[in-house]
Tab-separated table of C-alpha atoms in Angstrom:
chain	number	residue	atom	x	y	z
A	1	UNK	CA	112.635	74.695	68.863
A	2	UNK	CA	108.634	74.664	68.926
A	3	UNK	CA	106.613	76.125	65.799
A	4	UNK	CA	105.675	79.156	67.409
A	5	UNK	CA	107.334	82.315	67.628
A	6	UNK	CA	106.613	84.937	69.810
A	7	UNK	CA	107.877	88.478	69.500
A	8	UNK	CA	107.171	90.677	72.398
A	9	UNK	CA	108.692	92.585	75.407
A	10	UNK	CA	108.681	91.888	79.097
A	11	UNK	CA	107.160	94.924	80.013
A	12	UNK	CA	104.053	95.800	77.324
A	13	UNK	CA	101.025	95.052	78.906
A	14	UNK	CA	99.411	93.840	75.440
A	15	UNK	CA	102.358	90.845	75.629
A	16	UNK	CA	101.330	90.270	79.175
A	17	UNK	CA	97.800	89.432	77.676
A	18	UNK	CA	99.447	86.811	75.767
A	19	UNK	CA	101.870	85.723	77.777
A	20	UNK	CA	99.262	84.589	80.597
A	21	UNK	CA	96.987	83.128	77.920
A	22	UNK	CA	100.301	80.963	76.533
A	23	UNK	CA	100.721	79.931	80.214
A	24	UNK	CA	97.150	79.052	80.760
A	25	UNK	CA	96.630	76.869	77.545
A	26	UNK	CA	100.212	75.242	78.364
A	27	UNK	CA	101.424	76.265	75.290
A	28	UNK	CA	105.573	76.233	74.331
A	29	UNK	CA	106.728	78.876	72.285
A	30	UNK	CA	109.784	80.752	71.121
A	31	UNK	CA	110.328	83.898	72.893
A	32	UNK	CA	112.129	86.389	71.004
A	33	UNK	CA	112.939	89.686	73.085
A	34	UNK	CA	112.003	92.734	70.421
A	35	UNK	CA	113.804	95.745	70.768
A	36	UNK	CA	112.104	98.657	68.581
A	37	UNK	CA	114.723	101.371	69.664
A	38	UNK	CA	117.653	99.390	67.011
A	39	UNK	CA	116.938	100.187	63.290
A	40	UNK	CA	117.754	96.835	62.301
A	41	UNK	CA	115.865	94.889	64.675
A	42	UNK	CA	112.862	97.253	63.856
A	43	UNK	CA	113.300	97.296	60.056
A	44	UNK	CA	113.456	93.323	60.237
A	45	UNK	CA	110.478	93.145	62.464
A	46	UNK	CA	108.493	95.522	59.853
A	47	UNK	CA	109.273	93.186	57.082
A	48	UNK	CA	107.654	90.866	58.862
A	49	UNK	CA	104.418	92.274	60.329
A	50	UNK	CA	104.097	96.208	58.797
A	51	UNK	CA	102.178	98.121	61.690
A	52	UNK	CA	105.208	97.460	63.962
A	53	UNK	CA	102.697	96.340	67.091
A	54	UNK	CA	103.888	93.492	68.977
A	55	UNK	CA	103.212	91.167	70.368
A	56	UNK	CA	103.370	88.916	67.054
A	57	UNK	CA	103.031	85.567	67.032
A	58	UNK	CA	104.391	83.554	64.173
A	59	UNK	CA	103.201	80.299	63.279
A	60	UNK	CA	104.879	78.228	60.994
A	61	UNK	CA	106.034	81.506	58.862
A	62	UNK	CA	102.458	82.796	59.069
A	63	UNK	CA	102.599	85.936	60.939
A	64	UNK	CA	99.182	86.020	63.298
A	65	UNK	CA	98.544	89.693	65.030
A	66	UNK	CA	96.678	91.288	67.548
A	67	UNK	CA	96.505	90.075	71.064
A	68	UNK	CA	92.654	88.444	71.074
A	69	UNK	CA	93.107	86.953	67.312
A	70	UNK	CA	96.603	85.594	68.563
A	71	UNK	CA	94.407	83.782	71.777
A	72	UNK	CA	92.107	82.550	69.757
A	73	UNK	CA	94.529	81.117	67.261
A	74	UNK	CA	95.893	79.561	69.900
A	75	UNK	CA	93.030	77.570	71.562
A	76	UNK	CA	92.148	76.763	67.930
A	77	UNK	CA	95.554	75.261	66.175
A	78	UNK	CA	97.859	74.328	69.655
A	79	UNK	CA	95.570	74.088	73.481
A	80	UNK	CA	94.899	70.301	74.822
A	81	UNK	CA	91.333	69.680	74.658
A	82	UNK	CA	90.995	70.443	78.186
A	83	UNK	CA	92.690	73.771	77.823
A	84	UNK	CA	90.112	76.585	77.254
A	85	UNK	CA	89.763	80.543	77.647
A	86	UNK	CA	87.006	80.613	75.082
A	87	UNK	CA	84.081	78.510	76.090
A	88	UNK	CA	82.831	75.980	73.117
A	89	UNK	CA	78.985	77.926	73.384
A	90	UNK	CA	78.471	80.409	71.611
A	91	UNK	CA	76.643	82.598	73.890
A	92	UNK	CA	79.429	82.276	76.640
A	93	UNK	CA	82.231	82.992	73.857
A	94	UNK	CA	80.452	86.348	73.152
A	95	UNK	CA	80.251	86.825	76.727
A	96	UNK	CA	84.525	86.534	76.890
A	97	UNK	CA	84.690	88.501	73.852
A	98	UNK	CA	82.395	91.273	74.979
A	99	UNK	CA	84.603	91.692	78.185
A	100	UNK	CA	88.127	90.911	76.627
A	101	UNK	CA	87.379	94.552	74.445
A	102	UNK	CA	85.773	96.450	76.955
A	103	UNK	CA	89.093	95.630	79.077
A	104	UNK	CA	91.214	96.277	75.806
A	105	UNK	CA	89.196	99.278	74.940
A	106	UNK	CA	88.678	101.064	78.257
A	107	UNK	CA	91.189	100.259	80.665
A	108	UNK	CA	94.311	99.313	78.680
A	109	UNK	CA	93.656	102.587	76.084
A	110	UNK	CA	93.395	105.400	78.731
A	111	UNK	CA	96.279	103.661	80.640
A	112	UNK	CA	98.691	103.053	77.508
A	113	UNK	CA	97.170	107.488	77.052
A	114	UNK	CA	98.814	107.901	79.983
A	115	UNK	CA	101.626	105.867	79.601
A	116	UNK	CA	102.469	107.955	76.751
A	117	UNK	CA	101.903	111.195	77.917
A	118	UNK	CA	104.775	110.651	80.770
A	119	UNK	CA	107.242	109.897	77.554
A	120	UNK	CA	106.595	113.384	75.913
A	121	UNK	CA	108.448	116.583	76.435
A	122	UNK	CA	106.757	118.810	79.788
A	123	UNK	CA	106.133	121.269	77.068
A	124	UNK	CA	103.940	118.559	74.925
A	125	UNK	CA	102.318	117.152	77.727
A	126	UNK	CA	98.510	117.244	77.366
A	127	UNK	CA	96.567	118.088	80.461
A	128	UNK	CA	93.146	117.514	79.259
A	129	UNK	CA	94.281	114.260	77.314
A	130	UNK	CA	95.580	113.054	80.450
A	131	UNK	CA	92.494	114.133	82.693
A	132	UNK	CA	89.854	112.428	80.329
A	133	UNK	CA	91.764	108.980	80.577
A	134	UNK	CA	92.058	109.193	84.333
A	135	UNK	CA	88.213	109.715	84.257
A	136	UNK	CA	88.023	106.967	81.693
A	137	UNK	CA	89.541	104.608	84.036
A	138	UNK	CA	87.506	105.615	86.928
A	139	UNK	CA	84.317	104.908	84.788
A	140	UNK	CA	85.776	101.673	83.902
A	141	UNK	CA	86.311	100.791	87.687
A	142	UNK	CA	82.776	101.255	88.164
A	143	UNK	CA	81.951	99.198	85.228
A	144	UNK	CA	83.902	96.616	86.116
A	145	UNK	CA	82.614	96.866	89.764
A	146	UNK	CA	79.246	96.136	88.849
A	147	UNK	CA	79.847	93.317	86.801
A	148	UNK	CA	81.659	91.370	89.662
A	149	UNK	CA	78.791	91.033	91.780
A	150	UNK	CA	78.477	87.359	92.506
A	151	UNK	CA	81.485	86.401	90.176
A	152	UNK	CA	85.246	85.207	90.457
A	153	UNK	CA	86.209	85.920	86.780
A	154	UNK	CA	84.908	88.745	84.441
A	155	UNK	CA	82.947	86.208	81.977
A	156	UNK	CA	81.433	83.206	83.783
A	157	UNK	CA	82.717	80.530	86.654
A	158	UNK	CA	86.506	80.316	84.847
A	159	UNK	CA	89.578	81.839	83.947
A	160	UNK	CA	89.195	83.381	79.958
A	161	UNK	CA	90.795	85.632	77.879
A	162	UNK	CA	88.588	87.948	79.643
A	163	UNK	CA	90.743	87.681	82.306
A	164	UNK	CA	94.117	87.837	80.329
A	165	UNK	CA	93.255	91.386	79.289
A	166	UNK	CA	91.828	92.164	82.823
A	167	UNK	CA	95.418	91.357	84.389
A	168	UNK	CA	98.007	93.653	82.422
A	169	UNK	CA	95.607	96.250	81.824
A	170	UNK	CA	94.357	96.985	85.408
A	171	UNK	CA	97.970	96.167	87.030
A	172	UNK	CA	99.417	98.866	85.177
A	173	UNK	CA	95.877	101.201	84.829
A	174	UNK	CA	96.081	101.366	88.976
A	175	UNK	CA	99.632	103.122	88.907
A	176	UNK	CA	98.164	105.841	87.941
A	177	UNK	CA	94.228	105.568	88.674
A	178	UNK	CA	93.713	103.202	92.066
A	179	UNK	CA	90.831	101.759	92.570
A	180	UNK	CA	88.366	103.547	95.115
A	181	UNK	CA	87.979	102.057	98.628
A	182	UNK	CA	84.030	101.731	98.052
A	183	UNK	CA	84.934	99.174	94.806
A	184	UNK	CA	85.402	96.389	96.995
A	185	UNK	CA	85.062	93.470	94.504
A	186	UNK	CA	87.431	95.183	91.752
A	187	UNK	CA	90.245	94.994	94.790
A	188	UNK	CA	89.141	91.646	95.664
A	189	UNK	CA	89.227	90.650	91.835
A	190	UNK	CA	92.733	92.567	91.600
A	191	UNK	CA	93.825	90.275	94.232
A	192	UNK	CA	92.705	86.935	92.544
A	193	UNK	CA	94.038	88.280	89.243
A	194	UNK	CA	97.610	89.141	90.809
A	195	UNK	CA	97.259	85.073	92.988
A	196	UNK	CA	96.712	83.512	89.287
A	197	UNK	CA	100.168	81.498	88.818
A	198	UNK	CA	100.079	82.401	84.972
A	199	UNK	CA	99.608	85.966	86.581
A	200	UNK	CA	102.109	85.847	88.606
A	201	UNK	CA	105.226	84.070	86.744
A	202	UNK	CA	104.295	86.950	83.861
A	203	UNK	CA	104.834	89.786	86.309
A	204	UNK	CA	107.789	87.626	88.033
A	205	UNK	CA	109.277	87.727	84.340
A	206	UNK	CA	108.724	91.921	83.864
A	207	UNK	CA	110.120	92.728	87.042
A	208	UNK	CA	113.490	93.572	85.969
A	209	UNK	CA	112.218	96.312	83.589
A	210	UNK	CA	109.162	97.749	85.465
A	211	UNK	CA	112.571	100.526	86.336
A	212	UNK	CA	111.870	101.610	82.880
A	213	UNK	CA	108.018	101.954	83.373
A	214	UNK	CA	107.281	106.107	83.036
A	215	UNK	CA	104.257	105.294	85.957
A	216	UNK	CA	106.803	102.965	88.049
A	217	UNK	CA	106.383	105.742	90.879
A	218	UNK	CA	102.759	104.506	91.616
A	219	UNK	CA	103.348	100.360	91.257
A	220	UNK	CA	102.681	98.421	94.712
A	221	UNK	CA	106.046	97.995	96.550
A	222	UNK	CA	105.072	94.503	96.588
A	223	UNK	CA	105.726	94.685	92.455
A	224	UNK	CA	108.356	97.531	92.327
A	225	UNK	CA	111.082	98.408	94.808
A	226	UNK	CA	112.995	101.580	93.636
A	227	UNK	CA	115.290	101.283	96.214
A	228	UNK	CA	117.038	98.146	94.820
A	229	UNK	CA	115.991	98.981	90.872
């Protein structure tokens, strides 16, 4: 048993963030599958961290939330010195930050809109809820687009917790908004992103549940087979 416990679930992208970033910094913890849909595994967990939003980390009793804060807590207190997705200067660490929420905010928001929109009643389905996040993604394409001239990763020369949003967010964002031939380096970037082993073992983990994914109908093949599901 290691100090660290992490609640989450195979197929939220927001545990995918961490889940790469625990992989990355080489970091052992306790996984602990959460299942919201049983009372008493969802009253326990809201004794234990109130706004029900995993995934949770728990360090030593302490209860650390939120995807970036749990990252950063975890280069801080547990990653080998040469284990980094926050550079040490300061300017560079914006730089990750900046990215890591304009990932978190525009591409994993409209998709998780979307998301959530497939798991409503036809009659409560929002059209115009569901037409402003597609265009929200498409503006974040471009965004992103831009910023990948002459780069590998979203914030400098190396992997960062730029990139751990960057993964989950666009892998399920491009079931339902793909990227436009003309964005070139986004594909490219998808590519890398998807070639990353911490990536890749994630995604290897989630397969078994992307049947229960509402937007399974536009994953790759490559990702999601619905003929053996």
């Amino acid at each position: 048993m290691t100090a660290l416990t992490l609640h989450y679930h195979p197929l939220s992208s927001c545990c995918h963030k961490v889940l790469i970033a625990l992989d990355e910094l080489a970091i052992e913890a306790d996984r602990r599958l959460l299942n919201l849909g049983d009372p008493a595994e969802r009253a326990a967990f809201l004794e234990l961290w109130p706004t029900g939003k995993m995934p949770l980390l728990v360090d030593q009793g302490r209860p650390v939330p939120e995807t970036s804060i749990i990252i950063e807590h975890l280069q801080r207190q547990h990653a080998l010195p040469d284990r980094s997705l926050i550079p040490p200067d300061p300017d560079a660490a914006l730089e990750v930050r900046l990215w890591d929420r304009l990932l978190d905010l525009y591409v994993m928001t409209p998709m998780q809109a979307l998301t959530a929109d497939l798991l409503r009643p036809e009659a409560d389905r929002d059209p115009l809820g569901v037409a402003r996040a597609r265009e929200g993604l498409s503006s974040a394409y471009a965004l992103i687009e831009h910023r990948l001239e002459g780069r590998t990763w979203l914030a400098g020369d190396g992997f960062s917790m730029a990139d751990c949003a960057a993964a989950p967010a666009l892998f399920y964002a491009l079931s339902y908004v793909p990227i436009p031939p003309q964005h070139e380096r986004l594909s490219a970037y998808f590519d890398r992103l998807m070639d990353r082993p911490s990536v890749a073992r994630t995604i290897d983990a989630a397969r078994p549940f992307f049947k229960f994914f509402p937007g399974r109908a536009g994953l790759p093949r490559r990702f999601f087979d619905p003929e053996s599901a």
